[in-house]
Amino acid sequence: MEERRKSIKKNNRSMKEEGKRKTETKRYINMKDDNKKLKTWIWIWTGATVASLVVLLIIFYCLKKRLYWKKKTEESERIEAFLINYGPMAVNRYKYKQVKKMTESFKEKLGQGGYGCVFKGKLLDGRHVAVKILKESKSNGEEFINEVASIGRTSHINNVTLLGFCFEGSKRALIYEFMSNGSLEKHIFKNNSSTNNREFGWEKLYEITLGIARGLEYLHRGCNTRILHLDIKPHNILLDEQFCPKISDFGLAKTCPGRESIISMTGMRGTIGYIAPEIFCRNFGGISYKSDVYSYGMLVVEMVGARKNICIGVDHKSSEIYFPDWIYKHLEFDEEFKLSGIENEEDKKIAKKLILVSLWCIQTNPLKRPPMDRVVDMLVGSVESLAIPPMPSISGSPTEQN
């Protein structure tokens, strides 16, 4: 009897343990199923999220692309309308495949500017040309219109001639006469000069300076509409085989309706070192053709010194000198300038004339700067008739200019 009770008790314990194992097994299986379901839902949610993001990115890309092409279409239509209504009739229009052919698939690169690369090309009649391929920009084709609208309608010995253009969708090119001696920048600075730290003699420097002045005078007063270049600097002055200077790169140019003097302009245009004070601070006055006069003056100062106006070297104290201040101090005390290349009295007179003219042009107040026709008169007149200009001040008055 006792053994039977023990046996029953043992069986009951075994049954309880078996039931407990089954319960734990069932719970484990349920947990496993729950984990599987959770993982499945995680994968579904992750997949749905990724798919949604991909769809949103595709939609965003398509909208952006649509807006881009809409903008490009509107830009193209605007340029086409400009070419039809205002474009130069005497300038040839080329297809892009013709541009590739004339440059031999852009074989010889002449240089690079802010708006694109320039390549050497050859027309069917054998003439060499410079072909500027404009890169895409955010300016809605403004640089293309500026070039064609300004230089395409001008004709002056001291302004580069536009011979043709290409406008084919996003492909845009400008074809100019080829200038064999490149830009003035290569010839006037010490680190590029070949003899006596100056490649040109003073007489040739004078001729180049006078030629640039006449080119600017034509833009300001010789055209039906006044043209402001707004980026006069050595890089944008090209020299032909006779070293005759020609103003180029009208990508930043502005045309003034009629004979207006002051123009409205958003943002800053030009190159640091040549920008007139009123362009970056309107307290000095309105932006006008006098802004080109200032840039011209800074260009002449560099030509006179055969150096950048601010030259940063190893010795900060001695080599970072504002050259116009140095010139003015020597004028004030009637000292010799000791500029390189001066060999006789005639060279001295030319150097002094260029110095005086340049200092008049870089007056801080636009009202004190002479217009370009007066600059030409000063250059062709005698040096004795030129007064010493006042030291440029840091204050200007926003007064109307003529």
PDB file of N, CA and C in Angstrom, residues 145 163 241:
ATOM      1  N   ILE A 145      24.035  87.267 -72.879  1.00  0.00           N
ATOM      2  CA  ILE A 145      23.314  88.435 -73.388  1.00  0.00           C
ATOM      3  C   ILE A 145      24.176  89.686 -73.262  1.00  0.00           C
ATOM      4  N   LEU A 163      32.950  88.035 -83.712  1.00  0.00           N
ATOM      5  CA  LEU A 163      32.745  87.547 -85.077  1.00  0.00           C
ATOM      6  C   LEU A 163      31.560  86.597 -85.194  1.00  0.00           C
ATOM      7  N   GLU A 241      48.969  91.471 -82.667  1.00  0.00           N
ATOM      8  CA  GLU A 241      50.367  91.243 -83.058  1.00  0.00           C
ATOM      9  C   GLU A 241      51.210  92.514 -82.980  1.00  0.00           C
TER      10      GLU A 241
END
